[in-house]
Amino acid sequence: MITPEPPNTLLWLAASLLVGEGEPPDHCPERTDMSLVQAAREHRCLGLVIDAMDRGVLRASPAVRTQGLDLHAIDMHRCLVAEATLNDLGAQFAEAGVEPIVLKGVALAHLAYPDPAWRAFQDVDLLIPTEQIDAATDALVRAGLRRDLCERRRGWDRRFAKDITFDHPSGVEIDLHRTLAPGAFGFWIDEALLVGNPAMFTLGSQSHRALGPEARVLHAVYSLTVAEQTPRLCHALDLALTLRSSDRDQFLGLAMSSRAGLLVEEALALLRRWLGPASVPSGWWPPGMGSGRRLERLARRTYRSGGGSNTTTLLGGAVAVSGFRARAAYVGGLLWPSSEYRSQRAAGNRPNELRTGLRELVQRSRG
Amino acid sequence: MSTARRAAVAYGVNDFVEVQTREVAVTGRVRRSGTALWRRMPDRILVHDRAEIHDLRGPAVAVWALLAEPQTLDQIVAELGDRFVGDRADIAADTATLLEQLRALGVVEVAR
């Protein structure tokens, strides 16, 4: 489902979090209605609206306030279940010698936001070092978790997969990520720089590793540009809040070695459009750094925008796979996955990848 | 109505387990368990006890905030007595029951 752009009132609230509140602008309604509550929920930042209602910055009828609080409680309920699920998996990973790095909402709620209730999330996303991918998937299978689809082809997970999804009995989806973005930009990520200098946070009494601040900024950049079907306001806030505590020069090194300059410029432009020029500290990103080389610009064009499948994105990834044999294995795996994989996709009523991809290619060449 | 249920009603605590209450339910200093997962909301606290999530409301929100640091029952009752209207003996009894319930759930522990 495509998430519509955030309404102006929500953007103003988010910008207030960064630069402090001024007078509510003209577009702020006299009274908050359920449409703002629903929009905030879709953008995973209902906590901001609830807090503003509580402080009297936003006025709402008792009915809207009560419904808002109940919906927020449902979201926070899910967050707590996800956190408890992650804590439960800690022992299984430790036993298998796997050192996951917690990504996205779970880590950001605790590391970037003044109050974890301001950042909602649904799944547990873990970055697994490439050499530990097989051990991590085995550990989850042994723990009784169900994989949503089998491996595309033998060796695919470790070499080419963006992520592997498991369903936990708690109802929480566990995504094991080999990389942070699909397609070419995912292959270009400098893994050594990405996982160096990790941060720590605790859930209850259990410690977890997270990406360091510069890597979290880069991940937020991917979320706003190529990793999600449509960007959410929470991703913009993730970026704005995290970049304030990151080292600019270290980030530049990571972004450029991951060939992500083009995406950084795009993400910062969206951030400025949504949250105002003050959301990006002046001089934080040198002008012209994001023009990108021809190959990066070409790769960017393979990413969907506002719907469709990710078939062209995956095919476009071939330009970033090093070596003829590896590239052949990658394209071969995309075009001819195992029969078990194909039958599981069909049983799950997922669209035929080849047909969808061809249709997209034709549409794009006409567009 | 049992003491436990009365305390649950008084504290606005939903779906609480009934526990055996004693004359002096909690002795010594108690605090939030380090293993508890929770979220603060304007009107409630959500607490995960490793099995399910409980919804603390009303004065229980204030008790949870106080339990960030080790507290004796007397300290909590004194603080609540300043903030809420009610008979001090009832507040003490209800608070003792609440603490015992939270301890039975494993989200509150006796401070060493």
CSV table of C-alpha atoms in Angstrom, one decimal:
chain,number,residue,atom,x,y,z
A,1,MET,CA,0.0,0.0,0.0
A,2,ILE,CA,1.3,3.5,-0.9
A,3,THR,CA,1.5,5.9,2.0
A,4,PRO,CA,0.2,9.4,1.1
A,5,GLU,CA,2.4,12.4,1.8
A,6,PRO,CA,2.1,13.6,5.4
A,7,PRO,CA,-0.3,16.4,6.0
A,8,ASN,CA,1.1,19.9,6.8
A,9,THR,CA,0.1,19.8,10.5
A,10,LEU,CA,2.0,16.6,11.0
A,11,LEU,CA,5.0,18.1,9.1
A,12,TRP,CA,4.9,21.1,11.4
A,13,LEU,CA,4.8,18.9,14.5
A,14,ALA,CA,7.8,16.9,13.3
A,15,ALA,CA,9.7,20.1,12.4
A,16,SER,CA,8.9,21.4,15.9
A,17,LEU,CA,10.6,18.4,17.4
A,18,LEU,CA,13.8,19.5,15.6
A,19,VAL,CA,13.9,23.2,16.0
A,20,GLY,CA,11.4,23.9,18.8
A,21,GLU,CA,7.9,25.2,18.6
A,22,GLY,CA,6.9,28.5,17.3
A,23,GLU,CA,3.3,29.7,16.8
A,24,PRO,CA,1.2,27.1,15.1
A,25,PRO,CA,1.1,28.0,11.4
A,26,ASP,CA,-2.2,28.9,9.6
A,27,HIS,CA,-2.7,25.4,8.2
A,28,CYS,CA,-3.1,24.0,11.8
A,29,PRO,CA,-6.8,23.2,12.2
A,30,GLU,CA,-8.7,24.6,15.2
A,31,ARG,CA,-9.4,21.1,16.3
A,32,THR,CA,-7.6,17.9,15.4
A,33,ASP,CA,-9.7,15.2,13.7
A,34,MET,CA,-9.3,11.5,13.1
A,35,SER,CA,-7.7,12.1,9.7
A,36,LEU,CA,-4.6,13.5,11.3
A,37,VAL,CA,-4.5,10.6,13.8
A,38,GLN,CA,-4.8,8.1,11.0
A,39,ALA,CA,-2.1,9.9,8.9
A,40,ALA,CA,0.2,10.0,11.9
A,41,ARG,CA,-0.3,6.3,12.4
A,42,GLU,CA,0.5,5.5,8.8
A,43,HIS,CA,3.7,7.5,9.1
A,44,ARG,CA,4.5,5.7,12.3
A,45,CYS,CA,4.6,8.8,14.5
A,46,LEU,CA,1.3,8.9,16.2
A,47,GLY,CA,3.2,9.5,19.5
A,48,LEU,CA,4.0,13.0,18.3
A,49,VAL,CA,0.3,13.8,17.8
A,50,ILE,CA,-0.6,12.3,21.2
A,51,ASP,CA,2.1,14.3,22.9
A,52,ALA,CA,0.9,17.5,21.2
A,53,MET,CA,-2.7,16.8,22.3
A,54,ASP,CA,-1.5,16.1,25.8
A,55,ARG,CA,0.4,19.4,26.0
A,56,GLY,CA,-2.5,21.4,24.5
A,57,VAL,CA,-0.5,22.3,21.3
A,58,LEU,CA,-3.2,20.4,19.3
A,59,ARG,CA,-6.8,20.7,20.4
A,60,ALA,CA,-9.0,17.6,20.0
A,61,SER,CA,-12.5,16.6,21.1
A,62,PRO,CA,-12.6,14.0,23.9
A,63,ALA,CA,-13.7,11.4,21.4
A,64,VAL,CA,-10.8,12.0,19.1
A,65,ARG,CA,-8.4,12.1,22.0
A,66,THR,CA,-9.7,8.8,23.4
A,67,GLN,CA,-9.6,7.1,20.0
A,68,GLY,CA,-6.1,8.4,19.4
A,69,LEU,CA,-4.9,7.1,22.7
A,70,ASP,CA,-6.4,3.7,22.1
A,71,LEU,CA,-4.8,3.4,18.7
A,72,HIS,CA,-1.5,4.6,20.1
A,73,ALA,CA,-1.8,1.9,22.8
A,74,ILE,CA,-2.4,-0.7,20.1
A,75,ASP,CA,0.7,0.4,18.3
A,76,MET,CA,2.8,0.5,21.4
A,77,HIS,CA,1.4,-3.0,22.4
A,78,ARG,CA,2.9,-4.3,19.1
A,79,CYS,CA,6.2,-2.5,19.7
A,80,LEU,CA,6.5,-4.2,23.2
A,81,VAL,CA,5.7,-7.6,21.7
A,82,ALA,CA,8.4,-7.0,19.0
A,83,GLU,CA,10.9,-6.0,21.7
A,84,ALA,CA,10.1,-9.1,23.8
A,85,THR,CA,10.4,-11.3,20.8
A,86,LEU,CA,13.8,-9.9,20.0
A,87,ASN,CA,14.9,-10.5,23.6
A,88,ASP,CA,13.7,-14.1,23.4
A,89,LEU,CA,15.8,-14.6,20.2
A,90,GLY,CA,18.9,-13.3,21.9
A,91,ALA,CA,19.8,-16.7,23.4
A,92,GLN,CA,19.3,-18.6,20.1
A,93,PHE,CA,21.6,-16.2,18.2
A,94,ALA,CA,24.2,-16.3,21.0
A,95,GLU,CA,24.2,-20.1,21.0
A,96,ALA,CA,24.7,-20.1,17.2
A,97,GLY,CA,27.6,-17.6,17.4
A,98,VAL,CA,25.5,-15.0,15.5
A,99,GLU,CA,25.9,-11.3,16.4
A,100,PRO,CA,23.0,-9.5,14.9
A,101,ILE,CA,22.8,-5.7,14.6
A,102,VAL,CA,19.3,-4.3,15.3
A,103,LEU,CA,18.0,-2.0,12.6
A,104,LYS,CA,15.2,0.4,12.0
A,105,GLY,CA,12.3,1.1,14.4
A,106,VAL,CA,13.4,-1.1,17.4
A,107,ALA,CA,16.9,0.5,17.6
A,108,LEU,CA,15.9,4.0,16.5
A,109,ALA,CA,13.0,4.3,19.0
A,110,HIS,CA,15.5,3.9,21.8
A,111,LEU,CA,18.6,5.6,20.3
A,112,ALA,CA,17.2,8.6,18.3
A,113,TYR,CA,14.0,9.7,19.9
A,114,PRO,CA,13.4,11.6,23.1
A,115,ASP,CA,10.7,9.1,24.0
A,116,PRO,CA,10.5,5.6,22.4
A,117,ALA,CA,6.7,6.0,22.3
A,118,TRP,CA,7.2,8.5,19.5
A,119,ARG,CA,8.5,6.0,17.0
A,120,ALA,CA,6.2,3.1,16.2
A,121,PHE,CA,7.4,-0.1,14.4
A,122,GLN,CA,6.0,-3.5,13.6
A,123,ASP,CA,8.8,-5.9,12.8
A,124,VAL,CA,12.2,-6.9,14.1
A,125,ASP,CA,14.9,-6.1,11.5
A,126,LEU,CA,18.3,-7.5,12.0
A,127,LEU,CA,21.5,-7.0,10.0
A,128,ILE,CA,23.5,-10.2,9.9
A,129,PRO,CA,27.2,-10.3,8.9
A,130,THR,CA,27.4,-12.0,5.6
A,131,GLU,CA,29.4,-15.0,6.9
A,132,GLN,CA,26.8,-15.6,9.7
A,133,ILE,CA,23.7,-15.6,7.4
A,134,ASP,CA,23.4,-19.4,7.2
A,135,ALA,CA,24.0,-19.8,10.9
A,136,ALA,CA,21.3,-17.2,11.7
A,137,THR,CA,18.7,-18.8,9.4
A,138,ASP,CA,19.5,-22.2,10.9
A,139,ALA,CA,19.1,-20.8,14.4
A,140,LEU,CA,15.7,-19.5,13.7
A,141,VAL,CA,14.5,-22.7,12.0
A,142,ARG,CA,15.8,-24.7,15.0
A,143,ALA,CA,13.8,-22.3,17.2
A,144,GLY,CA,10.7,-23.2,15.3
A,145,LEU,CA,10.2,-20.1,13.3
A,146,ARG,CA,8.7,-20.4,9.8
A,147,ARG,CA,10.4,-19.0,6.8
A,148,ASP,CA,8.0,-17.2,4.4
A,149,LEU,CA,9.8,-18.5,1.3
A,150,CYS,CA,12.5,-21.0,0.9
A,151,GLU,CA,15.9,-20.0,-0.4
A,152,ARG,CA,15.7,-18.9,-4.0
A,153,ARG,CA,18.6,-21.1,-5.0
A,154,ARG,CA,21.2,-22.8,-3.0
A,155,GLY,CA,23.7,-20.2,-1.7
A,156,TRP,CA,21.4,-17.3,-2.6
A,157,ASP,CA,20.9,-16.1,1.0
A,158,ARG,CA,24.6,-15.6,1.7
A,159,ARG,CA,25.5,-14.2,-1.6
A,160,PHE,CA,22.7,-12.1,-3.0
A,161,ALA,CA,19.5,-11.9,-0.8
A,162,LYS,CA,18.6,-8.5,0.5
A,163,ASP,CA,16.7,-10.1,3.4
A,164,ILE,CA,15.1,-13.3,4.6
A,165,THR,CA,11.7,-13.1,6.4
A,166,PHE,CA,10.6,-15.4,9.2
A,167,ASP,CA,7.2,-15.5,11.0
A,168,HIS,CA,7.5,-15.7,14.8
A,169,PRO,CA,4.7,-17.3,16.8
A,170,SER,CA,4.2,-14.0,18.6
A,171,GLY,CA,2.9,-12.6,15.2
A,172,VAL,CA,6.0,-10.5,14.7
A,173,GLU,CA,7.9,-10.7,11.5
A,174,ILE,CA,11.7,-11.2,11.8
A,175,ASP,CA,13.7,-9.9,8.8
A,176,LEU,CA,17.3,-11.0,8.6
A,177,HIS,CA,19.1,-8.5,6.4
A,178,ARG,CA,22.2,-9.3,4.5
A,179,THR,CA,22.2,-5.7,3.3
A,180,LEU,CA,20.1,-2.5,3.7
A,181,ALA,CA,18.7,-1.9,0.3
A,182,PRO,CA,17.5,-4.0,-2.6
A,183,GLY,CA,19.3,-3.9,-6.0
A,184,ALA,CA,22.5,-2.2,-6.9
A,185,PHE,CA,22.7,0.2,-4.0
A,186,GLY,CA,22.4,-2.8,-1.6
A,187,PHE,CA,25.4,-4.5,-3.2
A,188,TRP,CA,27.5,-1.3,-3.2
A,189,ILE,CA,27.3,-0.8,0.6
A,190,ASP,CA,30.7,-1.0,2.3
A,191,GLU,CA,29.9,-3.6,4.9
A,192,ALA,CA,33.1,-3.2,6.8
A,193,LEU,CA,32.5,0.5,7.3
A,194,LEU,CA,28.8,-0.1,7.9
A,195,VAL,CA,29.2,-2.4,10.9
A,196,GLY,CA,32.3,-0.8,12.4
A,197,ASN,CA,31.8,1.3,15.5
A,198,PRO,CA,28.4,-0.2,16.5
A,199,ALA,CA,26.2,1.5,19.1
A,200,MET,CA,24.6,-0.4,22.1
A,201,PHE,CA,21.1,-0.1,23.6
A,202,THR,CA,19.1,-2.1,26.1
A,203,LEU,CA,15.7,-3.6,26.1
A,204,GLY,CA,14.8,-4.4,29.6
A,205,SER,CA,18.1,-5.8,30.9
A,206,GLN,CA,19.3,-7.2,27.6
A,207,SER,CA,21.9,-5.4,25.6
A,208,HIS,CA,21.7,-5.2,21.8
A,209,ARG,CA,24.0,-3.9,19.1
A,210,ALA,CA,22.8,-1.3,16.7
A,211,LEU,CA,24.5,0.5,13.8
A,212,GLY,CA,26.7,3.4,14.7
A,213,PRO,CA,25.2,6.9,14.1
A,214,GLU,CA,26.8,7.4,10.6
A,215,ALA,CA,25.5,4.0,9.5
A,216,ARG,CA,22.1,4.8,10.9
A,217,VAL,CA,22.0,8.0,8.9
A,218,LEU,CA,22.9,6.0,5.7
A,219,HIS,CA,20.1,3.5,6.5
A,220,ALA,CA,17.6,6.3,6.9
A,221,VAL,CA,18.8,7.7,3.5
A,222,TYR,CA,18.0,4.3,1.9
A,223,SER,CA,14.6,4.2,3.6
A,224,LEU,CA,13.7,7.6,2.2
A,225,THR,CA,14.9,6.8,-1.3
A,226,VAL,CA,15.2,3.2,-2.5
A,227,ALA,CA,14.4,0.7,0.4
A,228,GLU,CA,10.7,1.4,1.0
A,229,GLN,CA,7.9,1.5,-1.4
A,230,THR,CA,7.0,5.0,-0.3
A,231,PRO,CA,8.9,7.1,2.2
A,232,ARG,CA,7.2,7.7,5.6
A,233,LEU,CA,7.6,10.7,7.9
A,234,CYS,CA,9.2,8.5,10.5
A,235,HIS,CA,12.1,7.8,8.1
A,236,ALA,CA,12.6,11.6,7.6
A,237,LEU,CA,12.6,12.0,11.4
A,238,ASP,CA,15.0,9.1,11.8
A,239,LEU,CA,17.3,10.8,9.4
A,240,ALA,CA,17.0,14.3,10.9
A,241,LEU,CA,17.4,13.2,14.5
A,242,THR,CA,20.3,10.8,13.7
A,243,LEU,CA,22.4,13.1,11.6
A,244,ARG,CA,22.6,15.6,14.4
A,245,SER,CA,24.6,13.1,16.5
A,246,SER,CA,26.8,11.8,13.7
A,247,ASP,CA,30.2,12.7,12.5
A,248,ARG,CA,29.9,14.5,9.2
A,249,ASP,CA,33.3,13.4,7.8
A,250,GLN,CA,32.8,9.8,8.8
A,251,PHE,CA,29.4,9.8,7.2
A,252,LEU,CA,30.9,11.3,4.0
A,253,GLY,CA,33.4,8.4,3.9
A,254,LEU,CA,30.8,5.8,4.4
A,255,ALA,CA,28.3,7.3,1.9
A,256,MET,CA,30.9,7.8,-0.8
A,257,SER,CA,32.5,4.4,-0.4
A,258,SER,CA,28.9,2.9,-0.7
A,259,ARG,CA,28.3,5.0,-3.8
A,260,ALA,CA,25.2,6.5,-2.1
A,261,GLY,CA,26.0,10.2,-2.8
A,262,LEU,CA,23.1,10.5,-5.2
A,263,LEU,CA,20.7,9.0,-2.7
A,264,VAL,CA,22.0,11.3,0.1
A,265,GLU,CA,21.3,14.4,-1.9
A,266,GLU,CA,17.8,13.1,-2.8
A,267,ALA,CA,17.0,12.2,0.8
A,268,LEU,CA,18.2,15.6,2.1
A,269,ALA,CA,16.1,17.4,-0.5
A,270,LEU,CA,13.0,15.5,0.7
A,271,LEU,CA,14.0,16.3,4.3
A,272,ARG,CA,14.3,20.0,3.6
A,273,ARG,CA,11.0,19.9,1.7
A,274,TRP,CA,9.1,18.2,4.5
A,275,LEU,CA,10.7,19.6,7.6
A,276,GLY,CA,12.2,22.8,6.5
A,277,PRO,CA,15.8,24.0,5.7
A,278,ALA,CA,16.8,23.9,9.4
A,279,SER,CA,16.3,20.1,9.4
A,280,VAL,CA,19.7,19.8,7.8
A,281,PRO,CA,22.6,21.6,9.5
A,282,SER,CA,24.2,24.1,7.1
A,283,GLY,CA,27.3,22.7,5.4
A,284,TRP,CA,26.5,19.2,6.4
A,285,TRP,CA,26.5,17.9,2.9
A,286,PRO,CA,28.9,19.6,0.4
A,287,PRO,CA,27.1,20.7,-2.7
A,288,GLY,CA,27.8,18.6,-5.8
A,289,MET,CA,28.8,15.5,-3.9
A,290,GLY,CA,25.7,13.7,-4.9
A,291,SER,CA,25.7,14.0,-8.6
A,292,GLY,CA,26.8,10.4,-8.9
A,293,ARG,CA,28.5,8.6,-11.7
A,294,ARG,CA,26.6,7.4,-14.8
A,295,LEU,CA,26.3,3.8,-13.4
A,296,GLU,CA,24.7,5.1,-10.1
A,297,ARG,CA,22.3,7.3,-12.0
A,298,LEU,CA,21.4,4.3,-14.2
A,299,ALA,CA,20.9,2.1,-11.2
A,300,ARG,CA,18.7,4.7,-9.5
A,301,ARG,CA,16.3,4.4,-12.5
A,302,THR,CA,15.7,0.7,-11.9
A,303,TYR,CA,13.9,1.4,-8.5
A,304,ARG,CA,10.2,1.6,-8.4
A,305,SER,CA,8.4,4.6,-7.3
A,306,GLY,CA,4.9,4.5,-5.9
A,307,GLY,CA,4.1,0.8,-6.5
A,308,GLY,CA,4.9,-2.1,-8.8
A,309,SER,CA,7.1,-5.0,-8.1
A,310,ASN,CA,10.8,-4.9,-7.4
A,311,THR,CA,11.8,-7.1,-10.3
A,312,THR,CA,13.5,-4.4,-12.3
A,313,THR,CA,15.3,-3.3,-9.1
A,314,LEU,CA,16.6,-6.8,-8.6
A,315,LEU,CA,17.7,-7.2,-12.3
A,316,GLY,CA,19.4,-3.8,-12.1
A,317,GLY,CA,21.4,-5.1,-9.2
A,318,ALA,CA,23.4,-7.1,-11.7
A,319,VAL,CA,25.4,-4.0,-12.5
A,320,ALA,CA,26.8,-4.0,-9.0
A,321,VAL,CA,27.7,-7.6,-8.7
A,322,SER,CA,31.5,-8.1,-9.1
A,323,GLY,CA,32.9,-10.7,-11.4
A,324,PHE,CA,31.4,-12.4,-14.4
A,325,ARG,CA,30.7,-15.8,-12.7
A,326,ALA,CA,29.0,-14.1,-9.7
A,327,ARG,CA,27.0,-11.9,-12.1
A,328,ALA,CA,25.9,-14.9,-14.1
A,329,ALA,CA,24.9,-16.7,-10.9
A,330,TYR,CA,22.9,-13.7,-9.8
A,331,VAL,CA,21.0,-13.2,-13.0
A,332,GLY,CA,20.6,-17.0,-13.3
A,333,GLY,CA,19.1,-17.1,-9.8
A,334,LEU,CA,16.7,-14.3,-10.6
A,335,LEU,CA,15.5,-15.8,-13.9
A,336,TRP,CA,15.5,-19.4,-12.9
A,337,PRO,CA,14.8,-19.9,-9.2
A,338,SER,CA,14.4,-23.4,-7.8
A,339,SER,CA,11.1,-25.2,-8.5
A,340,GLU,CA,10.4,-25.3,-4.7
A,341,TYR,CA,10.7,-21.5,-4.6
A,342,ARG,CA,8.5,-21.1,-7.6
A,343,SER,CA,5.8,-23.4,-6.2
A,344,GLN,CA,5.9,-21.7,-2.8
A,345,ARG,CA,5.4,-18.3,-4.5
A,346,ALA,CA,2.5,-19.7,-6.5
A,347,ALA,CA,0.9,-21.3,-3.4
A,348,GLY,CA,1.1,-17.9,-1.6
A,349,ASN,CA,-0.6,-16.2,-4.5
A,350,ARG,CA,2.4,-14.0,-5.2
A,351,PRO,CA,2.7,-12.6,-8.8
A,352,ASN,CA,4.8,-14.3,-11.3
A,353,GLU,CA,8.1,-12.4,-11.2
A,354,LEU,CA,9.1,-12.8,-14.8
A,355,ARG,CA,5.8,-11.7,-16.2
A,356,THR,CA,5.6,-8.8,-13.8
A,357,GLY,CA,9.2,-7.8,-14.5
A,358,LEU,CA,8.7,-7.9,-18.3
A,359,ARG,CA,5.5,-5.8,-18.0
A,360,GLU,CA,7.4,-3.2,-15.9
A,361,LEU,CA,10.2,-3.1,-18.3
A,362,VAL,CA,7.8,-2.5,-21.2
A,363,GLN,CA,6.0,0.2,-19.2
A,364,ARG,CA,9.2,2.0,-18.3
A,365,SER,CA,10.6,1.9,-21.8
A,366,ARG,CA,7.3,3.5,-23.0
A,367,GLY,CA,7.3,6.0,-20.1
B,1,MET,CA,-14.7,-7.7,46.7
B,2,SER,CA,-11.2,-9.0,47.4
B,3,THR,CA,-8.4,-6.7,48.4
B,4,ALA,CA,-6.6,-7.5,45.2
B,5,ARG,CA,-9.7,-6.7,43.1
B,6,ARG,CA,-10.4,-3.5,45.1
B,7,ALA,CA,-6.8,-2.4,44.5
B,8,ALA,CA,-7.1,-3.2,40.8
B,9,VAL,CA,-10.3,-1.1,40.6
B,10,ALA,CA,-8.8,1.7,42.7
B,11,TYR,CA,-5.7,1.8,40.5
B,12,GLY,CA,-7.5,1.4,37.2
B,13,VAL,CA,-5.5,-1.8,36.5
B,14,ASN,CA,-7.0,-4.0,33.8
B,15,ASP,CA,-6.7,-7.8,33.5
B,16,PHE,CA,-4.7,-8.3,36.6
B,17,VAL,CA,-4.0,-11.6,38.1
B,18,GLU,CA,-5.4,-12.3,41.6
B,19,VAL,CA,-2.6,-12.9,44.0
B,20,GLN,CA,-2.5,-14.0,47.6
B,21,THR,CA,-2.1,-10.9,49.7
B,22,ARG,CA,-0.5,-10.9,53.0
B,23,GLU,CA,-0.7,-8.5,55.9
B,24,VAL,CA,2.5,-6.9,54.9
B,25,ALA,CA,2.6,-7.7,51.2
B,26,VAL,CA,5.9,-6.0,50.3
B,27,THR,CA,8.7,-5.3,52.7
B,28,GLY,CA,11.9,-3.5,52.1
B,29,ARG,CA,12.6,-1.3,49.1
B,30,VAL,CA,11.1,-2.2,45.7
B,31,ARG,CA,11.8,-0.9,42.2
B,32,ARG,CA,11.0,-1.7,38.6
B,33,SER,CA,12.5,-4.9,37.4
B,34,GLY,CA,15.4,-4.4,35.0
B,35,THR,CA,13.8,-6.9,32.7
B,36,ALA,CA,10.5,-5.2,32.3
B,37,LEU,CA,9.6,-3.7,28.9
B,38,TRP,CA,7.3,-0.8,29.1
B,39,ARG,CA,6.0,2.3,27.4
B,40,ARG,CA,4.7,5.6,28.9
B,41,MET,CA,1.6,7.1,27.5
B,42,PRO,CA,-0.2,10.2,28.7
B,43,ASP,CA,-3.0,8.3,30.3
B,44,ARG,CA,-1.4,4.9,31.1
B,45,ILE,CA,1.7,2.7,31.3
B,46,LEU,CA,1.9,-0.4,29.2
B,47,VAL,CA,4.0,-3.1,30.9
B,48,HIS,CA,5.1,-6.4,29.3
B,49,ASP,CA,5.6,-9.2,31.8
B,50,ARG,CA,7.1,-11.7,29.3
B,51,ALA,CA,3.7,-13.3,28.8
B,52,GLU,CA,1.3,-10.5,28.2
B,53,ILE,CA,0.9,-6.7,28.4
B,54,HIS,CA,-0.8,-4.9,31.3
B,55,ASP,CA,-2.4,-1.6,31.2
B,56,LEU,CA,-1.6,0.6,34.3
B,57,ARG,CA,-3.8,3.6,34.8
B,58,GLY,CA,-4.7,6.2,37.4
B,59,PRO,CA,-2.5,6.3,40.5
B,60,ALA,CA,-0.7,3.2,39.2
B,61,VAL,CA,1.0,5.4,36.7
B,62,ALA,CA,2.3,7.5,39.5
B,63,VAL,CA,3.5,4.4,41.4
B,64,TRP,CA,5.3,3.2,38.3
B,65,ALA,CA,7.1,6.5,37.9
B,66,LEU,CA,8.2,6.4,41.6
B,67,LEU,CA,9.5,2.9,41.1
B,68,ALA,CA,12.3,4.2,38.8
B,69,GLU,CA,14.2,4.4,42.1
B,70,PRO,CA,14.0,1.9,45.0
B,71,GLN,CA,11.2,2.9,47.3
B,72,THR,CA,9.6,1.6,50.5
B,73,LEU,CA,5.9,1.2,50.8
B,74,ASP,CA,5.8,4.1,53.2
B,75,GLN,CA,7.6,6.4,50.8
B,76,ILE,CA,5.2,5.6,48.0
B,77,VAL,CA,2.2,6.0,50.2
B,78,ALA,CA,3.4,9.4,51.5
B,79,GLU,CA,3.9,10.6,47.9
B,80,LEU,CA,0.5,9.3,46.8
B,81,GLY,CA,-1.1,10.8,49.9
B,82,ASP,CA,0.1,14.2,48.7
B,83,ARG,CA,-1.2,13.8,45.2
B,84,PHE,CA,-4.5,11.9,45.6
B,85,VAL,CA,-7.5,12.4,47.8
B,86,GLY,CA,-8.3,9.4,49.9
B,87,ASP,CA,-8.0,7.7,53.3
B,88,ARG,CA,-4.3,7.1,54.0
B,89,ALA,CA,-5.0,3.5,55.3
B,90,ASP,CA,-6.9,2.6,52.1
B,91,ILE,CA,-4.1,4.1,50.0
B,92,ALA,CA,-1.5,2.0,51.9
B,93,ALA,CA,-3.6,-1.2,51.6
B,94,ASP,CA,-4.2,-0.7,47.9
B,95,THR,CA,-0.6,0.2,47.1
B,96,ALA,CA,0.7,-2.8,49.0
B,97,THR,CA,-1.6,-5.0,46.9
B,98,LEU,CA,-0.6,-3.4,43.7
B,99,LEU,CA,3.1,-3.8,44.5
B,100,GLU,CA,2.5,-7.5,45.3
B,101,GLN,CA,0.7,-7.9,42.0
B,102,LEU,CA,3.4,-6.2,40.1
B,103,ARG,CA,6.0,-8.4,41.9
B,104,ALA,CA,4.0,-11.5,41.1
B,105,LEU,CA,4.1,-10.5,37.4
B,106,GLY,CA,7.9,-10.1,37.7
B,107,VAL,CA,7.9,-6.4,36.6
B,108,VAL,CA,8.8,-5.2,40.1
B,109,GLU,CA,11.6,-6.5,42.3
B,110,VAL,CA,12.9,-6.1,45.8
B,111,ALA,CA,15.9,-3.8,45.7
B,112,ARG,CA,19.1,-5.3,47.1
